[in-house]
Amino acid sequence: MAIESELKYPTPSQPRQVRLDSTSFCNASCLSCHRVLSQRKGEMPRDLVMNLLEDISQWEQPLDEIVPVNYGEFFLYKNWFWLLQQIEKKLLATRIVIPTNGSLLTVKTVEKLSTIKNWDLINFSINAFFDETYKRFTGLEPSVLTKFPQLMLKIRELRPDVTIWASMVFDPIYHTEIERDLFIEAWKQFAFPQVLTASSAGRADNKPLYRTSLPCRSIFSDFVVGYDGKLSSCCWDSNFFIDLGYLQDYGGDILKAWNNEKFKELRRLHNAGQRSSVSLCRVCSYA
């Protein structure tokens, strides 16, 4: 209990990571994903993208990391390559991290991606080893997995500097430890296997047995801009239940929004061991 009362996070002057909710659409329906619980459906317009990138480009210190999608599948965004080109143009010193289920990737896609100089990491969200688990867990056909080794090897050939992850959101509700271990063994020759613990945040099928009072690290480092400018700092809040306002409320200024009173109060509650007073945070196991 002493650890919980002593753990507090400072709020940096700017976020370490900015995630753009470029699209909330996805062709998968992963059981661990909170997007499937969301009623929000949309794509970020170009003018909002450009305003965001222009604002970030004016910061005194370069943004460390930008993720061009948050709740959807990036390669469903029809302007995905244009978006990466604009990030490269405006934020060359900022590394680009791309999460994807990989189902829409082709060799041609990889070739285009490889032209983006500050592309730094790609995460293939695979989430299973056995075909039947994969189909049940993601809703996608297992046949898509057969192309991943070729695509990963192509990335290594064209961009050996890019880190490749093969990730599994591991949840004993759906997976066995044997499947987890086989997953690691199967993908380590092509990528860095990442086994991530499934977090609960309002999922009826995965309620935490113990409610933590630890502060959530993401609200002290991450900044999410929804496709309509709505603000978040949470991986799991796909409905934007935690009201942090809209970027438009702060004249499009991310740093003003990052330090707004609603954000400050949310962080204060977490640092004070009172995250349970926030309905979503009360049922979330991430910290």
Tab-separated table of C-alpha atoms in Angstrom:
chain	number	residue	atom	x	y	z
A	1	MET	CA	0.000	0.000	0.000
A	2	ALA	CA	2.943	2.340	0.653
A	3	ILE	CA	4.007	2.044	-2.953
A	4	GLU	CA	0.614	3.220	-4.154
A	5	SER	CA	0.591	6.261	-1.868
A	6	GLU	CA	4.098	7.282	-2.888
A	7	LEU	CA	3.819	6.814	-6.662
A	8	LYS	CA	3.109	10.152	-8.299
A	9	TYR	CA	3.873	11.449	-11.765
A	10	PRO	CA	4.930	14.966	-12.724
A	11	THR	CA	3.203	16.589	-15.676
A	12	PRO	CA	5.729	17.520	-18.382
A	13	SER	CA	5.362	20.801	-20.211
A	14	GLN	CA	4.361	18.896	-23.338
A	15	PRO	CA	3.185	15.354	-24.089
A	16	ARG	CA	5.734	12.714	-25.025
A	17	GLN	CA	3.356	11.142	-27.532
A	18	VAL	CA	0.514	12.525	-29.648
A	19	ARG	CA	-1.989	10.133	-31.206
A	20	LEU	CA	-4.194	11.277	-34.061
A	21	ASP	CA	-7.540	9.529	-34.302
A	22	SER	CA	-7.289	9.674	-38.085
A	23	THR	CA	-9.989	7.017	-38.450
A	24	SER	CA	-12.156	5.180	-35.969
A	25	PHE	CA	-13.064	2.482	-38.493
A	26	CYS	CA	-11.508	-0.965	-38.349
A	27	ASN	CA	-12.039	-4.200	-40.254
A	28	ALA	CA	-11.206	-6.282	-37.175
A	29	SER	CA	-13.173	-6.753	-33.971
A	30	CYS	CA	-10.538	-7.808	-31.458
A	31	LEU	CA	-11.982	-8.986	-28.173
A	32	SER	CA	-9.506	-6.908	-26.175
A	33	CYS	CA	-10.189	-3.681	-28.082
A	34	HIS	CA	-12.465	-1.031	-26.647
A	35	ARG	CA	-13.214	0.429	-30.079
A	36	VAL	CA	-15.931	-2.212	-30.483
A	37	LEU	CA	-17.753	-0.589	-27.560
A	38	SER	CA	-17.690	2.848	-29.188
A	39	GLN	CA	-20.483	4.646	-30.972
A	40	ARG	CA	-18.064	7.162	-32.471
A	41	LYS	CA	-17.415	6.684	-36.188
A	42	GLY	CA	-15.517	9.149	-38.338
A	43	GLU	CA	-12.330	10.262	-40.061
A	44	MET	CA	-10.135	13.252	-39.361
A	45	PRO	CA	-10.451	15.962	-42.033
A	46	ARG	CA	-7.333	17.240	-43.753
A	47	ASP	CA	-7.606	20.753	-42.362
A	48	LEU	CA	-7.583	19.465	-38.787
A	49	VAL	CA	-4.571	17.268	-39.581
A	50	MET	CA	-2.673	20.212	-41.011
A	51	ASN	CA	-3.583	22.503	-38.106
A	52	LEU	CA	-2.362	19.900	-35.614
A	53	LEU	CA	0.942	19.339	-37.382
A	54	GLU	CA	1.540	23.046	-37.836
A	55	ASP	CA	0.920	23.652	-34.137
A	56	ILE	CA	3.295	20.858	-33.054
A	57	SER	CA	5.966	22.093	-35.458
A	58	GLN	CA	6.119	25.366	-33.502
A	59	TRP	CA	7.027	23.739	-30.191
A	60	GLU	CA	10.363	24.695	-28.707
A	61	GLN	CA	11.202	21.030	-28.095
A	62	PRO	CA	10.394	18.518	-30.860
A	63	LEU	CA	7.634	16.045	-30.110
A	64	ASP	CA	9.181	12.678	-29.302
A	65	GLU	CA	6.623	10.375	-30.912
A	66	ILE	CA	3.517	10.593	-33.085
A	67	VAL	CA	1.056	7.772	-33.762
A	68	PRO	CA	-1.136	8.505	-36.800
A	69	VAL	CA	-4.095	6.436	-35.569
A	70	ASN	CA	-5.616	5.546	-32.223
A	71	TYR	CA	-8.876	3.598	-32.295
A	72	GLY	CA	-9.046	2.368	-35.882
A	73	GLU	CA	-7.046	0.613	-38.581
A	74	PHE	CA	-4.675	3.150	-40.100
A	75	PHE	CA	-4.658	1.695	-43.609
A	76	LEU	CA	-8.424	2.156	-43.890
A	77	TYR	CA	-7.777	5.904	-43.817
A	78	LYS	CA	-7.866	6.823	-47.484
A	79	ASN	CA	-5.320	9.610	-47.005
A	80	TRP	CA	-2.852	7.518	-44.981
A	81	PHE	CA	0.171	8.120	-47.206
A	82	TRP	CA	-0.565	11.824	-47.525
A	83	LEU	CA	-0.772	12.022	-43.725
A	84	LEU	CA	2.627	10.370	-43.287
A	85	GLN	CA	4.126	12.679	-45.910
A	86	GLN	CA	2.825	15.707	-44.017
A	87	ILE	CA	4.237	14.412	-40.737
A	88	GLU	CA	7.594	13.879	-42.419
A	89	LYS	CA	7.482	17.379	-43.867
A	90	LYS	CA	6.426	19.153	-40.677
A	91	LEU	CA	7.920	16.937	-37.949
A	92	LEU	CA	11.020	15.280	-39.330
A	93	ALA	CA	12.596	15.080	-35.863
A	94	THR	CA	9.583	13.192	-34.490
A	95	ARG	CA	9.506	9.426	-34.818
A	96	ILE	CA	6.427	7.817	-36.395
A	97	VAL	CA	4.974	4.695	-34.788
A	98	ILE	CA	2.365	2.753	-36.773
A	99	PRO	CA	0.054	0.173	-35.169
A	100	THR	CA	-1.847	-2.067	-37.599
A	101	ASN	CA	-3.582	-5.415	-37.770
A	102	GLY	CA	-1.661	-5.865	-41.020
A	103	SER	CA	-4.545	-7.288	-43.013
A	104	LEU	CA	-4.457	-4.506	-45.622
A	105	LEU	CA	-0.683	-4.363	-46.016
A	106	THR	CA	0.934	-5.356	-49.287
A	107	VAL	CA	4.468	-5.234	-50.650
A	108	LYS	CA	3.491	-2.052	-52.494
A	109	THR	CA	2.302	-0.527	-49.217
A	110	VAL	CA	5.608	-1.394	-47.557
A	111	GLU	CA	7.516	0.172	-50.449
A	112	LYS	CA	5.571	3.427	-50.004
A	113	LEU	CA	6.018	3.355	-46.238
A	114	SER	CA	9.747	2.909	-46.670
A	115	THR	CA	10.045	6.313	-48.312
A	116	ILE	CA	8.985	8.054	-45.077
A	117	LYS	CA	12.260	9.043	-43.442
A	118	ASN	CA	11.094	9.303	-39.822
A	119	TRP	CA	9.077	6.081	-39.805
A	120	ASP	CA	10.559	4.339	-36.774
A	121	LEU	CA	8.368	1.414	-35.680
A	122	ILE	CA	5.516	-0.763	-36.896
A	123	ASN	CA	3.457	-3.001	-34.649
A	124	PHE	CA	1.596	-5.926	-36.204
A	125	SER	CA	-1.285	-6.663	-33.829
A	126	ILE	CA	-1.583	-10.422	-34.298
A	127	ASN	CA	-2.939	-11.486	-30.917
A	128	ALA	CA	-2.965	-15.262	-31.401
A	129	PHE	CA	-0.965	-18.271	-32.527
A	130	PHE	CA	-3.630	-20.811	-33.436
A	131	ASP	CA	-5.836	-20.117	-36.446
A	132	GLU	CA	-9.051	-20.759	-34.549
A	133	THR	CA	-8.036	-18.371	-31.768
A	134	TYR	CA	-7.023	-15.739	-34.305
A	135	LYS	CA	-10.370	-15.847	-36.092
A	136	ARG	CA	-12.334	-15.838	-32.871
A	137	PHE	CA	-10.212	-13.136	-31.235
A	138	THR	CA	-9.839	-10.723	-34.179
A	139	GLY	CA	-12.729	-11.574	-36.488
A	140	LEU	CA	-10.257	-11.794	-39.379
A	141	GLU	CA	-9.477	-14.794	-41.554
A	142	PRO	CA	-6.282	-16.624	-40.541
A	143	SER	CA	-5.126	-16.594	-44.169
A	144	VAL	CA	-3.963	-12.987	-43.717
A	145	LEU	CA	-1.239	-14.237	-41.386
A	146	THR	CA	0.544	-16.093	-44.182
A	147	LYS	CA	1.727	-12.853	-45.805
A	148	PHE	CA	3.194	-11.301	-42.661
A	149	PRO	CA	6.624	-13.007	-42.803
A	150	GLN	CA	7.170	-11.772	-46.367
A	151	LEU	CA	6.114	-8.239	-45.424
A	152	MET	CA	8.345	-8.195	-42.363
A	153	LEU	CA	11.315	-9.405	-44.366
A	154	LYS	CA	10.599	-6.726	-46.978
A	155	ILE	CA	10.637	-4.054	-44.291
A	156	ARG	CA	13.985	-5.385	-43.055
A	157	GLU	CA	15.338	-5.248	-46.592
A	158	LEU	CA	14.174	-1.717	-47.376
A	159	ARG	CA	14.361	-0.169	-43.914
A	160	PRO	CA	16.631	-2.091	-41.561
A	161	ASP	CA	16.408	0.858	-39.169
A	162	VAL	CA	12.673	0.346	-38.577
A	163	THR	CA	11.715	-1.717	-35.531
A	164	ILE	CA	9.145	-4.437	-36.197
A	165	TRP	CA	6.910	-5.707	-33.431
A	166	ALA	CA	4.580	-8.691	-33.511
A	167	SER	CA	2.223	-8.186	-30.601
A	168	MET	CA	-0.197	-10.302	-28.658
A	169	VAL	CA	-2.655	-8.889	-26.160
A	170	PHE	CA	-2.522	-11.813	-23.787
A	171	ASP	CA	-5.613	-12.580	-21.755
A	172	PRO	CA	-6.067	-15.886	-19.910
A	173	ILE	CA	-9.786	-15.559	-20.627
A	174	TYR	CA	-9.033	-16.261	-24.280
A	175	HIS	CA	-5.487	-17.635	-24.430
A	176	THR	CA	-3.493	-20.407	-22.846
A	177	GLU	CA	0.095	-19.924	-21.745
A	178	ILE	CA	1.098	-22.512	-24.340
A	179	GLU	CA	-0.376	-20.351	-27.097
A	180	ARG	CA	1.477	-17.348	-25.725
A	181	ASP	CA	4.791	-19.223	-25.709
A	182	LEU	CA	4.243	-20.636	-29.202
A	183	PHE	CA	3.441	-17.134	-30.436
A	184	ILE	CA	6.762	-15.805	-29.157
A	185	GLU	CA	8.692	-18.696	-30.679
A	186	ALA	CA	6.966	-18.403	-34.069
A	187	TRP	CA	7.481	-14.669	-34.601
A	188	LYS	CA	10.886	-14.008	-33.067
A	189	GLN	CA	12.651	-14.832	-36.340
A	190	PHE	CA	10.755	-12.032	-38.125
A	191	ALA	CA	10.062	-9.413	-35.462
A	192	PHE	CA	10.340	-8.553	-31.784
A	193	PRO	CA	7.457	-10.411	-30.105
A	194	GLN	CA	5.536	-8.254	-27.659
A	195	VAL	CA	3.192	-9.866	-25.143
A	196	LEU	CA	0.949	-7.214	-23.652
A	197	THR	CA	-1.293	-7.755	-20.665
A	198	ALA	CA	-4.945	-7.161	-21.456
A	199	SER	CA	-6.308	-4.235	-19.482
A	200	SER	CA	-9.859	-3.880	-18.311
A	201	ALA	CA	-11.681	-0.593	-18.736
A	202	GLY	CA	-15.388	-1.169	-18.547
A	203	ARG	CA	-15.343	-4.487	-20.412
A	204	ALA	CA	-18.143	-6.701	-19.118
A	205	ASP	CA	-16.096	-9.821	-19.920
A	206	ASN	CA	-13.004	-8.720	-18.010
A	207	LYS	CA	-13.705	-6.971	-14.752
A	208	PRO	CA	-10.725	-6.388	-12.459
A	209	LEU	CA	-10.739	-8.442	-9.289
A	210	TYR	CA	-8.764	-5.726	-7.546
A	211	ARG	CA	-9.251	-2.046	-8.195
A	212	THR	CA	-5.945	-0.267	-8.241
A	213	SER	CA	-5.433	3.220	-6.879
A	214	LEU	CA	-2.154	3.661	-8.760
A	215	PRO	CA	-2.070	6.705	-11.045
A	216	CYS	CA	-2.277	5.946	-14.761
A	217	ARG	CA	0.973	6.805	-16.496
A	218	SER	CA	-0.691	7.506	-19.861
A	219	ILE	CA	-2.494	10.650	-18.690
A	220	PHE	CA	0.898	12.125	-17.806
A	221	SER	CA	2.536	11.420	-21.163
A	222	ASP	CA	-0.008	10.804	-23.933
A	223	PHE	CA	-2.324	13.133	-25.798
A	224	VAL	CA	-5.106	11.917	-28.094
A	225	VAL	CA	-6.966	14.109	-30.564
A	226	GLY	CA	-10.198	12.578	-31.833
A	227	TYR	CA	-11.199	12.799	-35.473
A	228	ASP	CA	-13.490	15.710	-34.520
A	229	GLY	CA	-11.029	17.444	-32.201
A	230	LYS	CA	-12.310	15.858	-28.996
A	231	LEU	CA	-9.542	15.348	-26.434
A	232	SER	CA	-8.383	12.288	-24.552
A	233	SER	CA	-5.268	10.901	-22.941
A	234	CYS	CA	-6.394	7.303	-22.722
A	235	CYS	CA	-5.974	4.188	-24.895
A	236	TRP	CA	-9.238	2.717	-23.685
A	237	ASP	CA	-11.647	5.654	-23.732
A	238	SER	CA	-12.895	5.098	-27.279
A	239	ASN	CA	-16.192	6.816	-26.434
A	240	PHE	CA	-14.375	9.804	-24.896
A	241	PHE	CA	-16.431	9.356	-21.730
A	242	ILE	CA	-13.895	11.383	-19.731
A	243	ASP	CA	-14.776	14.951	-20.650
A	244	LEU	CA	-11.557	16.831	-21.415
A	245	GLY	CA	-13.060	19.208	-23.952
A	246	TYR	CA	-12.247	19.874	-27.588
A	247	LEU	CA	-9.062	21.186	-29.120
A	248	GLN	CA	-11.150	23.945	-30.676
A	249	ASP	CA	-11.893	25.208	-27.159
A	250	TYR	CA	-8.208	26.192	-26.940
A	251	GLY	CA	-7.824	27.737	-30.362
A	252	GLY	CA	-6.167	24.594	-31.707
A	253	ASP	CA	-3.269	25.021	-29.270
A	254	ILE	CA	-2.270	21.553	-28.052
A	255	LEU	CA	-0.072	22.806	-25.219
A	256	LYS	CA	-2.891	24.947	-23.831
A	257	ALA	CA	-5.214	21.950	-24.067
A	258	TRP	CA	-2.585	19.696	-22.455
A	259	ASN	CA	-2.541	21.991	-19.429
A	260	ASN	CA	-6.259	22.770	-19.236
A	261	GLU	CA	-8.090	22.598	-15.918
A	262	LYS	CA	-9.903	19.341	-16.748
A	263	PHE	CA	-6.623	17.586	-17.526
A	264	LYS	CA	-5.054	19.012	-14.379
A	265	GLU	CA	-7.918	17.780	-12.228
A	266	LEU	CA	-7.804	14.293	-13.754
A	267	ARG	CA	-4.082	14.037	-13.022
A	268	ARG	CA	-4.548	15.444	-9.521
A	269	LEU	CA	-7.139	12.777	-8.704
A	270	HIS	CA	-4.849	10.018	-9.933
A	271	ASN	CA	-1.814	11.308	-8.049
A	272	ALA	CA	-3.945	11.616	-4.914
A	273	GLY	CA	-4.954	7.950	-5.110
A	274	GLN	CA	-8.513	8.928	-6.047
A	275	ARG	CA	-8.780	7.495	-9.554
A	276	SER	CA	-11.866	5.581	-8.373
A	277	SER	CA	-13.758	8.878	-8.427
A	278	VAL	CA	-13.513	8.770	-12.254
A	279	SER	CA	-16.023	6.194	-13.489
A	280	LEU	CA	-13.895	4.797	-16.339
A	281	CYS	CA	-10.669	4.799	-14.327
A	282	ARG	CA	-12.418	2.999	-11.470
A	283	VAL	CA	-12.965	-0.113	-13.625
A	284	CYS	CA	-9.648	0.072	-15.505
A	285	SER	CA	-6.638	-2.047	-14.555
A	286	TYR	CA	-4.061	-0.064	-16.537
A	287	ALA	CA	-1.469	1.903	-14.616
